[in-house]
Amino acid sequence: MTTDLTRSTAADLADLLAQGSVSAREVTQAHLDRTAAVDGAVHSYLHVDADGALAQADEVDRRRAAGESLHAMAGVPIAVKDVMTTRGLPTTCGSKILQGWVPPYDATLVTRLREAGMPILGKTNMDEFAMGSSTEHSAYGPSHNPWDLSRIPGGSGGGSSSVVASFQAPLAIGTDTGGSIRQPAAVTGTVGTKPTYGGVSRYGLVALASSLDQAGPCTRTVLDAALLHEVIGGHDPLDSTSIDAPVPPVVEAARRADVAGMKIGIIRELTGDGFQAGVQARFDEAVQHLVDAGAEVVEVSCPSFSYALAAYYLILPSEASSNLAKFDAMRYGLRVAPDGIDAPSAEQVMAATRDAGFGDEVKRRIILGTYALSSGYYDAYYGSAQKVRRLIADDFAAAFETADVLVSPTAPTTAFRLGDKLDDPMAMYLNDIATIPANLAGIPGMSVPSGLATEDGLPAGFQILAPAMQDQRLYSVGAALEAKLTAAWGGPLLDRAPALEAMTAGTMKEA
Amino acid sequence: MTQTHAEATLPFDDAIDAFDPVMGLEVHVELNTATKMFCGCPTEFGAEPNTQTCPVCLGLPGALPVVNAVAVESAIRIGLVLNCEIAQWCRFARKNYFYPDMPKNFQTSQYDEPIAFEGYLDVELDDGTVYRVEIERAHMEEDTGKSLHVGGSTGRIHGATHSLVDYNRAGIPLIEIVTKPLTGAGERAPEIARAYVATLRDLLKALDVSDVRMEQGSMRCDVNLSLMPKGTEVFGTRSETKNVNSLRSVERAVRYEVGRHAAVLSSGGTIVQETRHWHEDTGVTTSGRAKSDADDYRYFPEPDLVPVAPSRELVESLRATLPEPPAARRKRLQGEWGFADLEMRDVVNAGLVDLVEETVAAGASPAGARKWWSGEVARRANAEGVDVPTYAAGLGVGAASVVELEGLVTSGRLNDSMARQVWEGVLAGEGTPTQVADARGLELVQDTGALEAAVDAVIAANPDVADKIRDGKVAAAGALIGQVMKAMKGQADAGAARAIIMERLGQS
Ligand SMILES: [Zn+2]
């Protein structure tokens, strides 16, 4: 039954495949069929690779039939955010400037997916170059929230969260620079994990802000996240910032789901004021569930967090302005001839191409970053931001002396309506207020669904943060909470989302 | 864009009478590592365009750099021979600017945290005086690609219809060695500049970290120059002459810029801060890009690379691999060879130390090695614009050739002037010394009967000279020897002829 397969968790699919109850082709085809039925409404994908995915699935089936020993996740299909390079498959980063670019190489993470035998279904939609919190800045049109198609699916990885929430893929890869895995997970009722900085290779991740970017799993359950984390994690000699240590025991932690005796620290600065009442209420309930499971709650204070947003919006554009300089129309992607010039110079072609190829948000941040790095302003802006970064890391270090993990709501609100904050960058940026500190400090974070906010019936997220390289703690706490909440709801939260077949984004918007 | 009209210059001596030059020299050295600075691509020179590239050195989206550990070790060894401090912790930075040859549109370099800093290099000048060049820093960076402008008449971008870019060179490891401003050089500034670059070249060659081939661009020098009116101490506005690519050009470029600056300043003008291009053929510089302090590279620490933190153990173990410093080596060899100061300096200045050492090791006498490698071969090499070893290697001539030639002399087959003829033949590509001697029929007449007959004939023909010699004026023998040699068509041993003359005339 096709529908059943798409509603299975990745862990269950892996078991069914290992037992031979289903073939990889069946699993992959079921998800492709689901995409055909619903992606017109949610627009999770920028590019679907049906032929490639089925070929990979067939290869897994052939090898299994031949009795080869396969990876535990072999045959479980996955969608990949369009910011990761994929050999032979378009990679656009949601930008016009990379329209039609087919990379000649795979990101290390993609190589690991392929080596594990996981068919790649396609590339998911995103805010252009991962700049945004709503996926409205995609040059190819926004993705929609499966809970309410008139709302945003979060950003920048709205495609990866909505593809999982709409059952088009059991798993997806996202990237989290300031919350782009966790905030979309929160607003779509899914699980999003940002591993420790350097825990998953960045080789082949088209950089937004190199010192903040981190790829990670977008899933429907904590165990699925752990299984995927183990596939993609680990040292990569091609990324000098990748951690040269074994992947933390995340699957074991997710299976044990044990929080007895753990100290849970509630970050005072990330609760209460500024957080939507329904989101806060679900958060408080979740904390109570953890206490019921044997955890101890303490309150911690991170005073430097009040500067986090400002520091982030200096560091990110600074690095981005430099990272995006390579898009110069010379060697790949878009090339635009300037109007009214007979024999344009390279510089004129470059300017015309960048003008046509980059969207407003990208231009805004390039200008901001160029200014922040320029001589005479460096110390005041970039330099100060780096100092704030240090203070935030210090705040975390102090907080982790009294607590094993720190918690907060993932995003201050549930999904806002498409277009609501498009003309107000500050309001958009504020949505990342709870997720950004973890990126500045390089620590791991996870968002798990905490339920539906009473005022709008939309999902809210519960954020868990752990010290660097202690990712397994996220999985212990996340899985324990998930077990309690799923029991309380009488099933997965996503079971309550509306059916999407035969819906289109247009009809929903009018409603 | 390029200005080619001649600019006024003041004669160098007049310029130096009125101004004190201040120089800063920036030398870029390509390391001879097997792979590039931030990826595993090979660095071989002369490969087909764009065959030695990968996502990293092409700057493709998503690609990340990883530091070449061998390049770091080379940088540390260079720092050590320049008497520098080696950083315990340093970082790469991004130097952001748009440049068609540079695929990322930023260059990964070191900015305020170089791997080596605060050193010096003692430079010996032609007359034996030593000038200490203070080194500000030596830092690591990557080279850019290379553009080829097609369709224009000059090969320059002006007038070209299109440009081709070869990224094989993009990402090759470079070390940039920057001096502090060199002051007090006065009229010796051009000579010091040349001697510094030559000393540096020898040192890097001894370290075996670079090919140091200036003509191929694996070593290039930027010359910063400004003038201060005599008696003042405030540096003037400087010009930066880029990519000077021979020792001779370094000297000429300094000399030219001194004259040009002096002409501008003396006529009440002001120097524009700019980069300038050196023209080897005409010996002048022309204006390039105006360069102001407002040039903003927006440096910031490279977030894609972890810091470089060489352990003290590594630094010390690298120190142990350093070759004997060229100056100390020169002293030692001079002692071993028994050369006078002037003889040694000639050998050094002609770049012949290695070749002489090799030739002596192969069995030649030091004096012979010096004699045959300087002189004619040096003159020819210089005319061709290459160094002696390169020139000799091109002819297939080496240490063994000198050993063979000297053997022909000591065995008595050739005299000195015959040996010179043979050497000319060797340098003309006619074969080994023995082959040339055979082919040209050069051989001392060993038959003493013939020699005695010739002597007797000459004495008989010159009775007055013979009488002088009999009276004890032995110096007059030279005239007779000359005639004997002439009679024997040069194939006589002059020493033997002298002995017979003296014997015949009662002077032995
Ligand atoms: Zn390469």
PDB file of N, CA and C in Angstrom, chain B residues 114-184:
ATOM      1  N   PRO B 114      51.048  36.596   9.933  1.00  0.00           N
ATOM      2  CA  PRO B 114      51.909  35.794   9.051  1.00  0.00           C
ATOM      3  C   PRO B 114      52.569  34.652   9.811  1.00  0.00           C
ATOM      4  N   ILE B 115      52.971  33.641   9.069  1.00  0.00           N
ATOM      5  CA  ILE B 115      53.621  32.487   9.693  1.00  0.00           C
ATOM      6  C   ILE B 115      55.014  32.862  10.219  1.00  0.00           C
ATOM      7  N   ALA B 116      55.697  33.817   9.561  1.00  0.00           N
ATOM      8  CA  ALA B 116      57.044  34.220   9.989  1.00  0.00           C
ATOM      9  C   ALA B 116      57.157  35.739   9.958  1.00  0.00           C
ATOM     10  N   PHE B 117      57.868  36.304  10.938  1.00  0.00           N
ATOM     11  CA  PHE B 117      57.951  37.767  11.012  1.00  0.00           C
ATOM     12  C   PHE B 117      59.221  38.186  11.746  1.00  0.00           C
ATOM     13  N   GLU B 118      59.601  39.451  11.561  1.00  0.00           N
ATOM     14  CA  GLU B 118      60.722  40.053  12.288  1.00  0.00           C
ATOM     15  C   GLU B 118      62.027  39.289  12.098  1.00  0.00           C
ATOM     16  N   GLY B 119      62.545  39.292  10.879  1.00  0.00           N
ATOM     17  CA  GLY B 119      63.829  38.641  10.641  1.00  0.00           C
ATOM     18  C   GLY B 119      64.802  39.563   9.939  1.00  0.00           C
ATOM     19  N   TYR B 120      65.868  39.007   9.417  1.00  0.00           N
ATOM     20  CA  TYR B 120      66.831  39.805   8.659  1.00  0.00           C
ATOM     21  C   TYR B 120      67.636  38.887   7.747  1.00  0.00           C
ATOM     22  N   LEU B 121      68.247  39.516   6.752  1.00  0.00           N
ATOM     23  CA  LEU B 121      69.132  38.770   5.859  1.00  0.00           C
ATOM     24  C   LEU B 121      70.350  39.647   5.602  1.00  0.00           C
ATOM     25  N   ASP B 122      71.541  39.122   5.889  1.00  0.00           N
ATOM     26  CA  ASP B 122      72.769  39.870   5.617  1.00  0.00           C
ATOM     27  C   ASP B 122      73.168  39.640   4.170  1.00  0.00           C
ATOM     28  N   VAL B 123      73.374  40.744   3.476  1.00  0.00           N
ATOM     29  CA  VAL B 123      73.645  40.684   2.048  1.00  0.00           C
ATOM     30  C   VAL B 123      75.047  41.218   1.777  1.00  0.00           C
ATOM     31  N   GLU B 124      75.881  40.396   1.135  1.00  0.00           N
ATOM     32  CA  GLU B 124      77.233  40.835   0.828  1.00  0.00           C
ATOM     33  C   GLU B 124      77.254  41.471  -0.551  1.00  0.00           C
ATOM     34  N   LEU B 125      77.830  42.689  -0.619  1.00  0.00           N
ATOM     35  CA  LEU B 125      77.884  43.394  -1.897  1.00  0.00           C
ATOM     36  C   LEU B 125      79.178  43.041  -2.632  1.00  0.00           C
ATOM     37  N   ASP B 126      79.280  43.533  -3.870  1.00  0.00           N
ATOM     38  CA  ASP B 126      80.427  43.174  -4.711  1.00  0.00           C
ATOM     39  C   ASP B 126      81.764  43.461  -4.045  1.00  0.00           C
ATOM     40  N   ASP B 127      81.820  44.564  -3.293  1.00  0.00           N
ATOM     41  CA  ASP B 127      83.115  44.916  -2.704  1.00  0.00           C
ATOM     42  C   ASP B 127      83.308  44.286  -1.334  1.00  0.00           C
ATOM     43  N   GLY B 128      82.444  43.424  -0.956  1.00  0.00           N
ATOM     44  CA  GLY B 128      82.627  42.692   0.289  1.00  0.00           C
ATOM     45  C   GLY B 128      81.925  43.317   1.488  1.00  0.00           C
ATOM     46  N   THR B 129      81.371  44.526   1.353  1.00  0.00           N
ATOM     47  CA  THR B 129      80.651  45.091   2.494  1.00  0.00           C
ATOM     48  C   THR B 129      79.316  44.339   2.677  1.00  0.00           C
ATOM     49  N   VAL B 130      78.850  44.330   3.913  1.00  0.00           N
ATOM     50  CA  VAL B 130      77.629  43.594   4.233  1.00  0.00           C
ATOM     51  C   VAL B 130      76.527  44.579   4.601  1.00  0.00           C
ATOM     52  N   TYR B 131      75.376  44.439   3.955  1.00  0.00           N
ATOM     53  CA  TYR B 131      74.217  45.286   4.263  1.00  0.00           C
ATOM     54  C   TYR B 131      73.150  44.392   4.862  1.00  0.00           C
ATOM     55  N   ARG B 132      72.629  44.793   6.011  1.00  0.00           N
ATOM     56  CA  ARG B 132      71.595  43.977   6.646  1.00  0.00           C
ATOM     57  C   ARG B 132      70.202  44.413   6.195  1.00  0.00           C
ATOM     58  N   VAL B 133      69.491  43.499   5.542  1.00  0.00           N
ATOM     59  CA  VAL B 133      68.119  43.769   5.111  1.00  0.00           C
ATOM     60  C   VAL B 133      67.187  43.239   6.189  1.00  0.00           C
ATOM     61  N   GLU B 134      66.373  44.131   6.745  1.00  0.00           N
ATOM     62  CA  GLU B 134      65.413  43.704   7.776  1.00  0.00           C
ATOM     63  C   GLU B 134      64.179  43.141   7.096  1.00  0.00           C
ATOM     64  N   ILE B 135      63.760  41.971   7.563  1.00  0.00           N
ATOM     65  CA  ILE B 135      62.578  41.319   6.987  1.00  0.00           C
ATOM     66  C   ILE B 135      61.391  41.592   7.890  1.00  0.00           C
ATOM     67  N   GLU B 136      60.308  42.104   7.289  1.00  0.00           N
ATOM     68  CA  GLU B 136      59.111  42.363   8.084  1.00  0.00           C
ATOM     69  C   GLU B 136      58.323  41.077   8.295  1.00  0.00           C
ATOM     70  N   ARG B 137      58.176  40.300   7.238  1.00  0.00           N
ATOM     71  CA  ARG B 137      57.315  39.137   7.318  1.00  0.00           C
ATOM     72  C   ARG B 137      57.536  38.199   6.139  1.00  0.00           C
ATOM     73  N   ALA B 138      57.160  36.960   6.333  1.00  0.00           N
ATOM     74  CA  ALA B 138      57.054  36.026   5.215  1.00  0.00           C
ATOM     75  C   ALA B 138      55.715  35.337   5.416  1.00  0.00           C
ATOM     76  N   HIS B 139      54.850  35.459   4.433  1.00  0.00           N
ATOM     77  CA  HIS B 139      53.527  34.854   4.623  1.00  0.00           C
ATOM     78  C   HIS B 139      53.138  33.961   3.459  1.00  0.00           C
ATOM     79  N   MET B 140      52.160  33.095   3.743  1.00  0.00           N
ATOM     80  CA  MET B 140      51.706  32.116   2.759  1.00  0.00           C
ATOM     81  C   MET B 140      50.487  32.650   2.018  1.00  0.00           C
ATOM     82  N   GLU B 141      50.401  32.330   0.751  1.00  0.00           N
ATOM     83  CA  GLU B 141      49.197  32.650  -0.011  1.00  0.00           C
ATOM     84  C   GLU B 141      49.133  31.748  -1.231  1.00  0.00           C
ATOM     85  N   GLU B 142      48.071  31.895  -2.000  1.00  0.00           N
ATOM     86  CA  GLU B 142      47.897  31.077  -3.206  1.00  0.00           C
ATOM     87  C   GLU B 142      48.077  31.957  -4.427  1.00  0.00           C
ATOM     88  N   ASP B 143      48.583  31.358  -5.490  1.00  0.00           N
ATOM     89  CA  ASP B 143      48.735  32.086  -6.734  1.00  0.00           C
ATOM     90  C   ASP B 143      47.382  32.166  -7.445  1.00  0.00           C
ATOM     91  N   THR B 144      47.296  33.045  -8.426  1.00  0.00           N
ATOM     92  CA  THR B 144      46.091  33.168  -9.238  1.00  0.00           C
ATOM     93  C   THR B 144      46.289  32.386 -10.532  1.00  0.00           C
ATOM     94  N   GLY B 145      45.249  32.327 -11.338  1.00  0.00           N
ATOM     95  CA  GLY B 145      45.388  31.720 -12.660  1.00  0.00           C
ATOM     96  C   GLY B 145      46.078  32.691 -13.612  1.00  0.00           C
ATOM     97  N   LYS B 146      46.030  32.371 -14.877  1.00  0.00           N
ATOM     98  CA  LYS B 146      46.751  33.184 -15.857  1.00  0.00           C
ATOM     99  C   LYS B 146      45.829  33.473 -17.028  1.00  0.00           C
ATOM    100  N   SER B 147      45.758  34.759 -17.424  1.00  0.00           N
ATOM    101  CA  SER B 147      44.907  35.126 -18.560  1.00  0.00           C
ATOM    102  C   SER B 147      45.721  35.212 -19.840  1.00  0.00           C
ATOM    103  N   LEU B 148      45.064  34.840 -20.910  1.00  0.00           N
ATOM    104  CA  LEU B 148      45.668  34.986 -22.226  1.00  0.00           C
ATOM    105  C   LEU B 148      44.674  35.814 -23.024  1.00  0.00           C
ATOM    106  N   HIS B 149      45.123  36.987 -23.493  1.00  0.00           N
ATOM    107  CA  HIS B 149      44.204  37.865 -24.233  1.00  0.00           C
ATOM    108  C   HIS B 149      44.411  37.656 -25.726  1.00  0.00           C
ATOM    109  N   VAL B 150      43.322  37.321 -26.375  1.00  0.00           N
ATOM    110  CA  VAL B 150      43.405  36.881 -27.770  1.00  0.00           C
ATOM    111  C   VAL B 150      42.752  37.908 -28.693  1.00  0.00           C
ATOM    112  N   GLY B 151      43.361  38.113 -29.852  1.00  0.00           N
ATOM    113  CA  GLY B 151      42.719  38.930 -30.877  1.00  0.00           C
ATOM    114  C   GLY B 151      43.306  40.323 -31.021  1.00  0.00           C
ATOM    115  N   GLY B 152      44.032  40.789 -30.019  1.00  0.00           N
ATOM    116  CA  GLY B 152      44.682  42.094 -30.124  1.00  0.00           C
ATOM    117  C   GLY B 152      46.076  41.917 -30.694  1.00  0.00           C
ATOM    118  N   SER B 153      46.728  43.034 -31.001  1.00  0.00           N
ATOM    119  CA  SER B 153      48.052  42.916 -31.606  1.00  0.00           C
ATOM    120  C   SER B 153      49.135  42.738 -30.542  1.00  0.00           C
ATOM    121  N   THR B 154      48.855  43.194 -29.340  1.00  0.00           N
ATOM    122  CA  THR B 154      49.923  43.223 -28.326  1.00  0.00           C
ATOM    123  C   THR B 154      49.883  42.048 -27.361  1.00  0.00           C
ATOM    124  N   GLY B 155      48.806  41.284 -27.375  1.00  0.00           N
ATOM    125  CA  GLY B 155      48.676  40.231 -26.371  1.00  0.00           C
ATOM    126  C   GLY B 155      48.182  40.793 -25.050  1.00  0.00           C
ATOM    127  N   ARG B 156      47.959  42.104 -25.023  1.00  0.00           N
ATOM    128  CA  ARG B 156      47.407  42.711 -23.810  1.00  0.00           C
ATOM    129  C   ARG B 156      45.899  42.763 -23.936  1.00  0.00           C
ATOM    130  N   ILE B 157      45.260  43.095 -22.821  1.00  0.00           N
ATOM    131  CA  ILE B 157      43.800  43.069 -22.834  1.00  0.00           C
ATOM    132  C   ILE B 157      43.250  44.147 -23.761  1.00  0.00           C
ATOM    133  N   HIS B 158      44.000  45.256 -23.887  1.00  0.00           N
ATOM    134  CA  HIS B 158      43.539  46.342 -24.747  1.00  0.00           C
ATOM    135  C   HIS B 158      43.498  45.867 -26.192  1.00  0.00           C
ATOM    136  N   GLY B 159      42.333  45.961 -26.804  1.00  0.00           N
ATOM    137  CA  GLY B 159      42.205  45.564 -28.201  1.00  0.00           C
ATOM    138  C   GLY B 159      41.902  44.094 -28.401  1.00  0.00           C
ATOM    139  N   ALA B 160      41.919  43.306 -27.324  1.00  0.00           N
ATOM    140  CA  ALA B 160      41.658  41.874 -27.471  1.00  0.00           C
ATOM    141  C   ALA B 160      40.169  41.642 -27.707  1.00  0.00           C
ATOM    142  N   THR B 161      39.856  40.578 -28.447  1.00  0.00           N
ATOM    143  CA  THR B 161      38.444  40.258 -28.662  1.00  0.00           C
ATOM    144  C   THR B 161      37.907  39.366 -27.548  1.00  0.00           C
ATOM    145  N   HIS B 162      38.778  38.539 -26.998  1.00  0.00           N
ATOM    146  CA  HIS B 162      38.352  37.715 -25.878  1.00  0.00           C
ATOM    147  C   HIS B 162      39.566  37.267 -25.071  1.00  0.00           C
ATOM    148  N   SER B 163      39.285  36.724 -23.911  1.00  0.00           N
ATOM    149  CA  SER B 163      40.367  36.293 -23.029  1.00  0.00           C
ATOM    150  C   SER B 163      40.148  34.843 -22.629  1.00  0.00           C
ATOM    151  N   LEU B 164      41.252  34.124 -22.517  1.00  0.00           N
ATOM    152  CA  LEU B 164      41.197  32.739 -22.057  1.00  0.00           C
ATOM    153  C   LEU B 164      41.900  32.670 -20.707  1.00  0.00           C
ATOM    154  N   VAL B 165      41.377  31.855 -19.826  1.00  0.00           N
ATOM    155  CA  VAL B 165      41.999  31.763 -18.512  1.00  0.00           C
ATOM    156  C   VAL B 165      42.447  30.324 -18.256  1.00  0.00           C
ATOM    157  N   ASP B 166      43.685  30.203 -17.810  1.00  0.00           N
ATOM    158  CA  ASP B 166      44.235  28.893 -17.439  1.00  0.00           C
ATOM    159  C   ASP B 166      44.357  28.864 -15.916  1.00  0.00           C
ATOM    160  N   TYR B 167      43.615  27.945 -15.310  1.00  0.00           N
ATOM    161  CA  TYR B 167      43.628  27.876 -13.841  1.00  0.00           C
ATOM    162  C   TYR B 167      44.637  26.872 -13.292  1.00  0.00           C
ATOM    163  N   ASN B 168      45.496  26.339 -14.159  1.00  0.00           N
ATOM    164  CA  ASN B 168      46.509  25.407 -13.628  1.00  0.00           C
ATOM    165  C   ASN B 168      47.349  26.049 -12.530  1.00  0.00           C
ATOM    166  N   ARG B 169      47.643  27.328 -12.689  1.00  0.00           N
ATOM    167  CA  ARG B 169      48.489  28.011 -11.701  1.00  0.00           C
ATOM    168  C   ARG B 169      47.679  28.460 -10.474  1.00  0.00           C
ATOM    169  N   ALA B 170      46.368  28.515 -10.616  1.00  0.00           N
ATOM    170  CA  ALA B 170      45.522  28.980  -9.500  1.00  0.00           C
ATOM    171  C   ALA B 170      45.671  28.014  -8.333  1.00  0.00           C
ATOM    172  N   GLY B 171      46.085  28.541  -7.190  1.00  0.00           N
ATOM    173  CA  GLY B 171      46.211  27.707  -6.003  1.00  0.00           C
ATOM    174  C   GLY B 171      47.613  27.161  -5.774  1.00  0.00           C
ATOM    175  N   ILE B 172      48.547  27.499  -6.626  1.00  0.00           N
ATOM    176  CA  ILE B 172      49.934  27.072  -6.365  1.00  0.00           C
ATOM    177  C   ILE B 172      50.439  27.845  -5.142  1.00  0.00           C
ATOM    178  N   PRO B 173      51.127  27.148  -4.229  1.00  0.00           N
ATOM    179  CA  PRO B 173      51.544  27.835  -3.008  1.00  0.00           C
ATOM    180  C   PRO B 173      52.594  28.917  -3.281  1.00  0.00           C
ATOM    181  N   LEU B 174      52.375  30.052  -2.667  1.00  0.00           N
ATOM    182  CA  LEU B 174      53.318  31.161  -2.775  1.00  0.00           C
ATOM    183  C   LEU B 174      53.755  31.577  -1.379  1.00  0.00           C
ATOM    184  N   ILE B 175      54.995  31.989  -1.284  1.00  0.00           N
ATOM    185  CA  ILE B 175      55.449  32.680  -0.078  1.00  0.00           C
ATOM    186  C   ILE B 175      55.789  34.094  -0.513  1.00  0.00           C
ATOM    187  N   GLU B 176      55.284  35.074   0.220  1.00  0.00           N
ATOM    188  CA  GLU B 176      55.656  36.454  -0.063  1.00  0.00           C
ATOM    189  C   GLU B 176      56.562  36.937   1.056  1.00  0.00           C
ATOM    190  N   ILE B 177      57.750  37.370   0.682  1.00  0.00           N
ATOM    191  CA  ILE B 177      58.735  37.843   1.657  1.00  0.00           C
ATOM    192  C   ILE B 177      58.824  39.360   1.516  1.00  0.00           C
ATOM    193  N   VAL B 178      58.528  40.051   2.594  1.00  0.00           N
ATOM    194  CA  VAL B 178      58.427  41.505   2.546  1.00  0.00           C
ATOM    195  C   VAL B 178      59.499  42.109   3.441  1.00  0.00           C
ATOM    196  N   THR B 179      60.288  43.021   2.883  1.00  0.00           N
ATOM    197  CA  THR B 179      61.306  43.685   3.708  1.00  0.00           C
ATOM    198  C   THR B 179      60.696  44.873   4.428  1.00  0.00           C
ATOM    199  N   LYS B 180      61.370  45.290   5.485  1.00  0.00           N
ATOM    200  CA  LYS B 180      61.045  46.603   6.039  1.00  0.00           C
ATOM    201  C   LYS B 180      61.605  47.638   5.076  1.00  0.00           C
ATOM    202  N   PRO B 181      61.218  48.898   5.207  1.00  0.00           N
ATOM    203  CA  PRO B 181      61.784  49.904   4.300  1.00  0.00           C
ATOM    204  C   PRO B 181      63.311  49.932   4.457  1.00  0.00           C
ATOM    205  N   LEU B 182      64.019  49.838   3.339  1.00  0.00           N
ATOM    206  CA  LEU B 182      65.473  49.839   3.368  1.00  0.00           C
ATOM    207  C   LEU B 182      65.937  51.277   3.185  1.00  0.00           C
ATOM    208  N   THR B 183      66.607  51.780   4.192  1.00  0.00           N
ATOM    209  CA  THR B 183      67.067  53.172   4.142  1.00  0.00           C
ATOM    210  C   THR B 183      68.587  53.190   4.207  1.00  0.00           C
ATOM    211  N   GLY B 184      69.153  54.353   3.921  1.00  0.00           N
ATOM    212  CA  GLY B 184      70.597  54.531   4.059  1.00  0.00           C
ATOM    213  C   GLY B 184      71.394  53.853   2.972  1.00  0.00           C
TER     214      GLY B 184
END
